[in-house]
Amino acid sequence: MYFVDTIEVPGLGNRSYLAGGPQGAVVVDPPRDIDRMITAAARRGTRIAYVVETHVHNDYVTGGPELARLTGAAYLVPAGARVAYERVPVHDGDTVKIDAELTLRAVATPGHTPHHTAYVLEEGGRAVAAFTGGSLLIGTVGRPDLVEPRLTGELARAQHASVRRLADALPEETAVLPTHGFGSFCSAGRAPGGATTVGHERVTNEALVKDVETFVADLLADLDDVPAYYAQMGPVNARGPAPVDLTPPAPADAEEIAARLAAGEWVVDLRNRVAFAQGHVAGSVNFEAEGQLATYLAWLLPWGRPVTLLAASPEQLASAQRELVRVGIDRPVAAATGSPGDWLREGESPRSFPRGTFADLARVHGVEGTVVLDVRRDSERTGGHVAGSLHIPVHQLRERLPEIPGGTIWVHCAGGMRAAIAASLLDAAGHRVVAVDDAFDNAAGAGLPMAETAGARTSTERAAGTRTSTERAAESGRTVVSASAERAAADRRPVLPASASTGVPSA
């Protein structure tokens, strides 16, 4: 009998796998913190004989080279991947024996990347599972625009063909085990569900129920924002990442925390957003350790900038370190645990700001000096927004702080987590802020006036190349400011410079 163990990486929306039998096993798309894989193999009492990659990853740093080195496993990488380290190049149709009755067969599935390869696990010649990486996902496919803009259309068509090739070749009962698609920005959609089969995908997956022209048009029309740190992941993985160091960072006292803030470095408070709003070190920013810490901190943090972590406990700090090494934030320069009372110099007081709901916002909406800031992504705002709100996606906020007007900034997202990040950035810059900690679905019911996004396009229009005025301006390098922002500009006050007490870390 074979086994397949799933190693969840929920903060990045990914899964890795350990599969095999009592004599040998294969690891598919390992995360960088490889101790989890070694522990899983030890629990099974099996030997890791192979480590395989479906592609050179764009969203996280792989643990493949180090896992192969430590275990003595053969390291299999698609032959078309341009990498700088030794590996066994894999071609379409190649097979390796995992255990007595278990074989792994490579299937070329270009689309997510040009060299993408899926792996089919066969028991006694029968396909029992397909490790599909970023090709066939649950209800959708991996996005084709992460490699090179000029290749996006070609790769989108390749995705359609690759997914159909897999579906045509595999029995209905074959388990489909993708790496992406559980919240990862590498997924082209947000399809629900945690398990699927080839048979289920044949009747539900976009690539299997749409003709190629419709599929490509819809896929390209609905592509979402790409986290900025993705640009760093491919090169790191192609060079070969360094081994992970998860030893505790150097401890920081109140004086060092203040000095690092004064130097423009990032001091990140990992506590939950309620605790941060109640009291925090002035100038620090809040990225909750739970949730998508790695994705959003890596997205907003200038690449390579020193970061100091503040955590409620050593356990929270260790968990955050593990999350961050997965996206190449390797060694915090310093860290401290406890609470603001432990992190402030004598005579200093913590800063705080209020939290509210959409019902609270409704009571002051329209009152002079009230500014509503929507930090959701463009794709989310097209479904409706609070009338008159200013829109700056959270991942753009740091660079666009000069656009924030004076007054009290009520900042919201879809659920509260990103609003908390934005509120901390605004608070660090000296703005009066209220973090809306509420589901956006409650906004209309609270009595807030709602509007549709002006110039929003249908999927068909986007696929046909129609551009809104904002998009045309972006292409030409101009900035478009919404009418509400223009009105508010008259009341704009200067954003305070970066400092130990009030500054957002500089770029």
Short mmCIF file of C-alpha atoms in Angstrom, two decimals, residues 115-499:
data_model
loop_
_atom_site.label_atom_id
_atom_site.label_comp_id
_atom_site.label_asym_id
_atom_site.label_seq_id
_atom_site.Cartn_x
_atom_site.Cartn_y
_atom_site.Cartn_z
CA HIS A 115 9.17 24.00 -18.18
CA HIS A 116 6.39 22.94 -15.80
CA THR A 117 6.18 19.20 -15.15
CA ALA A 118 3.56 17.15 -13.30
CA TYR A 119 4.27 13.77 -11.73
CA VAL A 120 1.90 10.79 -11.76
CA LEU A 121 2.20 8.22 -8.98
CA GLU A 122 1.43 4.74 -10.28
CA GLU A 123 0.83 1.64 -8.16
CA GLY A 124 1.18 -1.56 -10.13
CA GLY A 125 0.83 0.42 -13.34
CA ARG A 126 -2.39 2.17 -12.20
CA ALA A 127 -2.37 5.97 -11.78
CA VAL A 128 -3.44 6.70 -8.20
CA ALA A 129 -2.37 10.34 -7.77
CA ALA A 130 -1.16 13.24 -9.87
CA PHE A 131 1.07 15.90 -8.34
CA THR A 132 0.06 18.78 -10.56
CA GLY A 133 2.02 21.70 -9.08
CA GLY A 134 0.74 24.81 -10.83
CA SER A 135 -1.00 23.19 -13.79
CA LEU A 136 -4.31 21.46 -12.94
CA LEU A 137 -5.62 23.06 -9.74
CA ILE A 138 -8.97 22.71 -8.02
CA GLY A 139 -11.43 24.29 -10.43
CA THR A 140 -8.80 26.43 -12.12
CA VAL A 141 -5.14 26.53 -13.20
CA GLY A 142 -1.92 28.21 -12.17
CA ARG A 143 -1.59 31.72 -13.54
CA PRO A 144 0.52 32.12 -16.70
CA ASP A 145 1.79 35.67 -16.20
CA LEU A 146 4.56 35.20 -13.64
CA VAL A 147 7.46 34.43 -15.99
CA GLU A 148 7.58 37.03 -18.75
CA PRO A 149 4.79 39.33 -20.01
CA ARG A 150 5.53 38.48 -23.63
CA LEU A 151 4.87 34.80 -22.90
CA THR A 152 1.60 35.21 -21.02
CA GLY A 153 -0.77 34.55 -23.90
CA GLU A 154 1.27 31.61 -25.15
CA LEU A 155 1.47 30.09 -21.67
CA ALA A 156 -2.28 30.56 -21.13
CA ARG A 157 -2.94 28.45 -24.22
CA ALA A 158 -0.38 25.92 -23.03
CA GLN A 159 -2.22 25.65 -19.71
CA HIS A 160 -5.41 24.71 -21.54
CA ALA A 161 -3.61 22.02 -23.52
CA SER A 162 -1.66 20.67 -20.54
CA VAL A 163 -4.68 20.33 -18.29
CA ARG A 164 -6.56 18.50 -21.03
CA ARG A 165 -3.61 16.22 -21.62
CA LEU A 166 -3.64 15.19 -17.97
CA ALA A 167 -7.41 14.74 -17.86
CA ASP A 168 -7.43 12.65 -21.03
CA ALA A 169 -4.62 10.37 -19.85
CA LEU A 170 -5.69 9.67 -16.26
CA PRO A 171 -8.53 7.58 -14.79
CA GLU A 172 -11.43 9.48 -13.21
CA GLU A 173 -10.58 8.28 -9.72
CA THR A 174 -7.00 9.62 -9.82
CA ALA A 175 -6.42 12.08 -6.99
CA VAL A 176 -5.37 15.55 -8.12
CA LEU A 177 -2.80 17.00 -5.69
CA PRO A 178 -1.73 20.53 -6.67
CA THR A 179 0.89 22.66 -4.96
CA HIS A 180 -0.96 25.96 -5.46
CA GLY A 181 -4.58 26.97 -5.16
CA PHE A 182 -5.39 27.23 -1.47
CA GLY A 183 -5.06 31.00 -1.24
CA SER A 184 -1.85 31.30 -3.24
CA PHE A 185 -1.50 34.24 -5.63
CA CYS A 186 0.00 31.69 -8.05
CA SER A 187 -3.53 30.41 -8.62
CA ALA A 188 -5.59 32.00 -11.38
CA GLY A 189 -8.78 31.58 -9.34
CA ARG A 190 -10.07 31.13 -5.82
CA ALA A 191 -11.98 27.88 -6.25
CA PRO A 192 -13.16 26.31 -2.95
CA GLY A 193 -12.47 22.79 -1.81
CA GLY A 194 -9.56 20.83 -0.44
CA ALA A 195 -9.70 17.54 -2.36
CA THR A 196 -10.53 16.58 -5.91
CA THR A 197 -10.15 13.92 -8.59
CA VAL A 198 -9.64 13.91 -12.32
CA GLY A 199 -13.28 12.95 -12.79
CA HIS A 200 -14.51 15.89 -10.73
CA GLU A 201 -12.25 18.32 -12.56
CA ARG A 202 -13.48 17.11 -15.94
CA VAL A 203 -16.89 18.61 -15.22
CA THR A 204 -15.89 21.62 -13.08
CA ASN A 205 -12.47 22.92 -14.09
CA GLU A 206 -12.44 26.06 -16.24
CA ALA A 207 -9.83 24.62 -18.59
CA LEU A 208 -11.84 21.44 -19.11
CA VAL A 209 -15.30 22.93 -19.64
CA LYS A 210 -14.38 25.92 -21.83
CA ASP A 211 -12.99 26.01 -25.34
CA VAL A 212 -9.48 27.41 -25.64
CA GLU A 213 -10.47 30.88 -26.85
CA THR A 214 -13.03 31.43 -24.10
CA PHE A 215 -10.72 29.98 -21.48
CA VAL A 216 -7.77 32.17 -22.46
CA ALA A 217 -9.90 35.32 -22.69
CA ASP A 218 -11.45 34.75 -19.26
CA LEU A 219 -8.16 33.73 -17.68
CA LEU A 220 -6.28 36.82 -18.87
CA ALA A 221 -9.17 39.10 -17.98
CA ASP A 222 -9.31 37.98 -14.37
CA LEU A 223 -5.61 37.94 -13.42
CA ASP A 224 -5.05 39.59 -10.06
CA ASP A 225 -2.18 41.63 -8.63
CA VAL A 226 1.21 39.95 -8.29
CA PRO A 227 3.01 40.27 -4.93
CA ALA A 228 6.15 42.36 -5.45
CA TYR A 229 8.43 39.82 -3.79
CA TYR A 230 7.62 37.24 -6.47
CA ALA A 231 10.23 38.96 -8.64
CA GLN A 232 12.88 37.76 -6.17
CA MET A 233 11.78 34.16 -5.74
CA GLY A 234 12.58 32.81 -9.21
CA PRO A 235 16.19 34.06 -9.19
CA VAL A 236 16.75 32.77 -5.64
CA ASN A 237 15.42 29.34 -6.58
CA ALA A 238 17.41 29.25 -9.81
CA ARG A 239 20.67 30.06 -7.96
CA GLY A 240 19.96 27.61 -5.16
CA PRO A 241 18.88 28.94 -1.76
CA ALA A 242 21.09 28.81 1.29
CA PRO A 243 20.29 26.51 4.22
CA VAL A 244 17.76 27.79 6.73
CA ASP A 245 18.81 29.21 10.09
CA LEU A 246 15.91 29.25 12.56
CA THR A 247 17.92 30.05 15.68
CA PRO A 248 16.48 32.96 17.70
CA PRO A 249 17.51 36.45 16.57
CA ALA A 250 19.62 38.73 18.73
CA PRO A 251 17.49 40.24 21.53
CA ALA A 252 16.61 43.92 21.26
CA ASP A 253 15.97 46.22 24.20
CA ALA A 254 13.98 49.46 24.14
CA GLU A 255 17.00 51.56 23.19
CA GLU A 256 17.83 49.38 20.21
CA ILE A 257 14.22 49.32 19.03
CA ALA A 258 14.14 53.12 19.12
CA ALA A 259 17.47 53.34 17.32
CA ARG A 260 16.35 51.02 14.54
CA LEU A 261 13.17 53.02 14.05
CA ALA A 262 15.18 56.23 13.92
CA ALA A 263 17.38 54.67 11.24
CA GLY A 264 14.31 54.04 9.07
CA GLU A 265 14.35 50.28 9.56
CA TRP A 266 11.20 48.20 9.85
CA VAL A 267 10.03 47.17 13.30
CA VAL A 268 7.20 44.67 12.88
CA ASP A 269 4.75 43.93 15.68
CA LEU A 270 3.41 40.40 15.24
CA ARG A 271 0.67 40.57 17.85
CA ASN A 272 -2.98 40.39 16.86
CA ARG A 273 -4.55 43.57 15.51
CA VAL A 274 -6.71 44.15 18.58
CA ALA A 275 -3.71 44.21 20.90
CA PHE A 276 -1.73 46.41 18.51
CA ALA A 277 -4.50 49.00 18.24
CA GLN A 278 -4.76 49.14 22.03
CA GLY A 279 -1.08 49.95 22.42
CA HIS A 280 2.15 49.73 20.44
CA VAL A 281 5.56 51.28 19.93
CA ALA A 282 5.21 54.44 17.88
CA GLY A 283 6.50 53.88 14.36
CA SER A 284 6.14 50.10 14.42
CA VAL A 285 3.88 48.37 11.90
CA ASN A 286 1.46 45.52 12.49
CA PHE A 287 1.53 42.26 10.54
CA GLU A 288 -0.31 39.61 12.50
CA ALA A 289 1.65 36.37 12.93
CA GLU A 290 -1.50 34.43 12.12
CA GLY A 291 -2.85 34.51 8.58
CA GLN A 292 -0.81 35.63 5.57
CA LEU A 293 2.14 37.15 7.40
CA ALA A 294 4.76 36.05 4.89
CA THR A 295 2.81 37.12 1.82
CA TYR A 296 1.96 40.63 2.98
CA LEU A 297 5.16 41.48 4.85
CA ALA A 298 7.27 40.31 1.91
CA TRP A 299 4.96 42.24 -0.44
CA LEU A 300 5.32 45.56 1.42
CA LEU A 301 8.83 45.30 2.86
CA PRO A 302 11.51 46.80 0.60
CA TRP A 303 13.56 43.78 -0.48
CA GLY A 304 16.60 43.29 1.73
CA ARG A 305 15.57 45.91 4.31
CA PRO A 306 16.53 44.96 7.91
CA VAL A 307 13.56 43.93 10.02
CA THR A 308 13.13 43.68 13.78
CA LEU A 309 10.31 41.50 15.11
CA LEU A 310 8.23 42.17 18.22
CA ALA A 311 6.21 39.19 19.43
CA ALA A 312 3.90 38.35 22.29
CA SER A 313 5.84 35.16 23.08
CA PRO A 314 8.90 33.17 22.02
CA GLU A 315 6.55 30.68 20.36
CA GLN A 316 4.95 33.39 18.23
CA LEU A 317 8.38 34.68 17.25
CA ALA A 318 9.61 31.21 16.24
CA SER A 319 6.48 30.58 14.17
CA ALA A 320 6.90 33.91 12.38
CA GLN A 321 10.56 33.19 11.63
CA ARG A 322 9.54 29.92 10.03
CA GLU A 323 6.94 31.68 7.89
CA LEU A 324 9.36 34.38 6.78
CA VAL A 325 12.24 32.14 5.71
CA ARG A 326 9.82 30.58 3.22
CA VAL A 327 9.81 33.85 1.29
CA GLY A 328 13.48 34.73 1.70
CA ILE A 329 13.30 36.96 4.80
CA ASP A 330 16.02 34.93 6.42
CA ARG A 331 17.35 36.55 9.55
CA PRO A 332 15.62 39.28 11.54
CA VAL A 333 18.34 41.63 12.73
CA ALA A 334 16.82 41.65 16.20
CA ALA A 335 13.71 40.65 18.12
CA ALA A 336 11.92 41.15 21.40
CA THR A 337 9.04 39.39 23.14
CA GLY A 338 6.51 40.61 25.66
CA SER A 339 4.39 43.74 25.35
CA PRO A 340 4.83 47.47 24.64
CA GLY A 341 5.76 48.06 28.26
CA ASP A 342 8.87 45.98 27.63
CA TRP A 343 9.73 47.73 24.36
CA LEU A 344 9.42 51.42 25.31
CA ARG A 345 12.11 53.59 26.85
CA GLU A 346 11.52 55.14 30.25
CA GLY A 347 9.06 58.03 29.97
CA GLU A 348 7.63 56.90 26.63
CA SER A 349 3.98 55.99 26.23
CA PRO A 350 2.47 53.56 23.75
CA ARG A 351 0.48 54.85 20.80
CA SER A 352 -3.01 53.57 20.10
CA PHE A 353 -5.88 54.09 17.69
CA PRO A 354 -9.55 53.12 17.72
CA ARG A 355 -11.21 50.25 15.89
CA GLY A 356 -14.72 50.30 14.53
CA THR A 357 -17.33 48.56 12.43
CA PHE A 358 -19.12 49.58 9.25
CA ALA A 359 -22.07 50.55 11.44
CA ASP A 360 -19.76 52.93 13.32
CA LEU A 361 -18.54 54.34 10.02
CA ALA A 362 -22.10 54.85 8.80
CA ARG A 363 -22.77 57.18 11.74
CA VAL A 364 -19.98 59.55 10.68
CA HIS A 365 -19.98 59.03 6.91
CA GLY A 366 -20.37 62.36 5.16
CA VAL A 367 -19.24 64.34 8.20
CA GLU A 368 -16.56 66.86 7.32
CA GLY A 369 -13.09 65.48 8.00
CA THR A 370 -14.11 61.82 7.63
CA VAL A 371 -12.15 60.00 4.92
CA VAL A 372 -12.92 56.43 3.91
CA LEU A 373 -9.92 54.51 2.60
CA ASP A 374 -10.48 51.21 0.81
CA VAL A 375 -7.30 49.08 0.74
CA ARG A 376 -8.70 46.09 -1.14
CA ARG A 377 -7.27 45.07 -4.48
CA ASP A 378 -8.67 46.43 -7.74
CA SER A 379 -10.37 43.12 -8.48
CA GLU A 380 -12.26 43.28 -5.19
CA ARG A 381 -13.36 46.90 -5.59
CA THR A 382 -14.99 46.24 -8.95
CA GLY A 383 -17.71 44.36 -7.08
CA GLY A 384 -18.77 47.54 -5.25
CA HIS A 385 -17.41 50.08 -2.81
CA VAL A 386 -18.42 52.74 -0.31
CA ALA A 387 -19.45 55.82 -2.29
CA GLY A 388 -16.83 58.56 -2.15
CA SER A 389 -14.12 56.33 -0.72
CA LEU A 390 -10.47 56.73 -1.64
CA HIS A 391 -8.93 53.58 -3.07
CA ILE A 392 -5.32 52.58 -2.50
CA PRO A 393 -4.58 48.83 -2.33
CA VAL A 394 -2.63 48.00 0.81
CA HIS A 395 0.40 46.85 -1.16
CA GLN A 396 0.64 50.32 -2.75
CA LEU A 397 0.01 52.34 0.39
CA ARG A 398 3.60 52.82 1.50
CA GLU A 399 4.56 54.48 -1.79
CA ARG A 400 1.33 56.48 -1.98
CA LEU A 401 1.20 57.95 1.51
CA PRO A 402 1.45 61.52 0.11
CA GLU A 403 -1.99 60.99 -1.45
CA ILE A 404 -3.62 60.54 1.95
CA PRO A 405 -5.59 63.67 2.91
CA GLY A 406 -6.00 65.17 6.34
CA GLY A 407 -8.90 64.30 8.62
CA THR A 408 -9.75 61.02 10.28
CA ILE A 409 -8.98 58.06 8.03
CA TRP A 410 -11.42 55.17 8.35
CA VAL A 411 -9.56 52.33 6.66
CA HIS A 412 -11.21 49.08 5.62
CA CYS A 413 -10.55 45.95 3.57
CA ALA A 414 -12.67 42.82 3.10
CA GLY A 415 -12.33 41.45 6.62
CA GLY A 416 -10.01 43.50 8.83
CA MET A 417 -6.51 42.02 8.51
CA ARG A 418 -5.26 44.25 5.69
CA ALA A 419 -7.03 47.25 7.22
CA ALA A 420 -4.96 46.67 10.35
CA ILE A 421 -1.74 46.69 8.32
CA ALA A 422 -2.81 49.90 6.58
CA ALA A 423 -3.89 51.51 9.84
CA SER A 424 -0.48 50.81 11.35
CA LEU A 425 1.27 52.41 8.37
CA LEU A 426 -0.97 55.46 8.58
CA ASP A 427 -0.58 55.72 12.34
CA ALA A 428 3.20 55.53 11.98
CA ALA A 429 3.01 58.43 9.53
CA GLY A 430 1.09 60.54 12.07
CA HIS A 431 -2.45 60.25 10.65
CA ARG A 432 -5.58 60.02 12.76
CA VAL A 433 -6.90 56.60 11.89
CA VAL A 434 -9.74 54.22 12.69
CA ALA A 435 -9.30 50.57 11.67
CA VAL A 436 -12.57 49.08 10.44
CA ASP A 437 -12.46 45.53 11.79
CA ASP A 438 -15.53 44.18 10.03
CA ALA A 439 -16.58 42.16 6.99
CA PHE A 440 -17.20 44.31 3.92
CA ASP A 441 -20.40 42.35 3.33
CA ASN A 442 -21.82 44.32 6.27
CA ALA A 443 -21.20 47.73 4.71
CA ALA A 444 -24.45 48.08 2.75
CA GLY A 445 -26.54 46.67 5.57
CA ALA A 446 -25.04 49.26 7.91
CA GLY A 447 -26.57 51.99 5.75
CA LEU A 448 -23.47 53.14 3.92
CA PRO A 449 -24.06 54.40 0.37
CA MET A 450 -22.60 51.99 -2.15
CA ALA A 451 -21.34 52.54 -5.69
CA GLU A 452 -19.89 50.60 -8.57
CA THR A 453 -16.38 51.34 -9.77
CA ALA A 454 -16.44 53.88 -12.59
CA GLY A 455 -14.91 52.51 -15.75
CA ALA A 456 -14.96 48.90 -14.52
CA ARG A 457 -14.84 46.48 -17.41
CA THR A 458 -16.53 43.17 -17.94
CA SER A 459 -14.33 40.12 -18.45
CA THR A 460 -15.05 40.28 -22.17
CA GLU A 461 -14.02 43.94 -22.37
CA ARG A 462 -10.80 43.33 -20.44
CA ALA A 463 -9.92 40.39 -22.64
CA ALA A 464 -10.58 42.48 -25.74
CA GLY A 465 -8.04 45.02 -24.56
CA THR A 466 -10.40 47.84 -23.51
CA ARG A 467 -8.80 50.13 -20.93
CA THR A 468 -10.31 52.33 -18.25
CA SER A 469 -9.03 55.89 -17.88
CA THR A 470 -7.04 54.81 -14.83
CA GLU A 471 -5.39 51.99 -16.74
CA ARG A 472 -4.60 54.19 -19.72
CA ALA A 473 -3.03 56.72 -17.38
CA ALA A 474 -1.02 54.01 -15.66
CA GLU A 475 0.31 52.84 -19.00
CA SER A 476 1.40 56.36 -19.88
CA GLY A 477 2.93 56.97 -16.47
CA ARG A 478 0.28 59.48 -15.31
CA THR A 479 -1.46 59.37 -11.96
CA VAL A 480 -5.23 59.45 -11.70
CA VAL A 481 -6.72 60.69 -8.43
CA SER A 482 -10.35 59.95 -7.67
CA ALA A 483 -12.79 62.82 -7.29
CA SER A 484 -13.02 62.23 -3.56
CA ALA A 485 -9.24 62.40 -3.30
CA GLU A 486 -9.16 65.63 -5.30
CA ARG A 487 -11.72 67.21 -2.98
CA ALA A 488 -9.80 66.03 0.03
CA ALA A 489 -6.51 67.33 -1.35
CA ALA A 490 -7.52 70.86 -0.42
CA ASP A 491 -7.45 69.81 3.21
CA ARG A 492 -4.29 67.76 2.90
CA ARG A 493 -1.64 68.22 5.54
CA PRO A 494 1.98 67.18 5.10
CA VAL A 495 2.91 63.61 5.88
CA LEU A 496 5.40 63.57 8.71
CA PRO A 497 8.92 62.37 7.87
CA ALA A 498 10.26 59.04 9.08
CA SER A 499 11.46 59.17 12.67
#
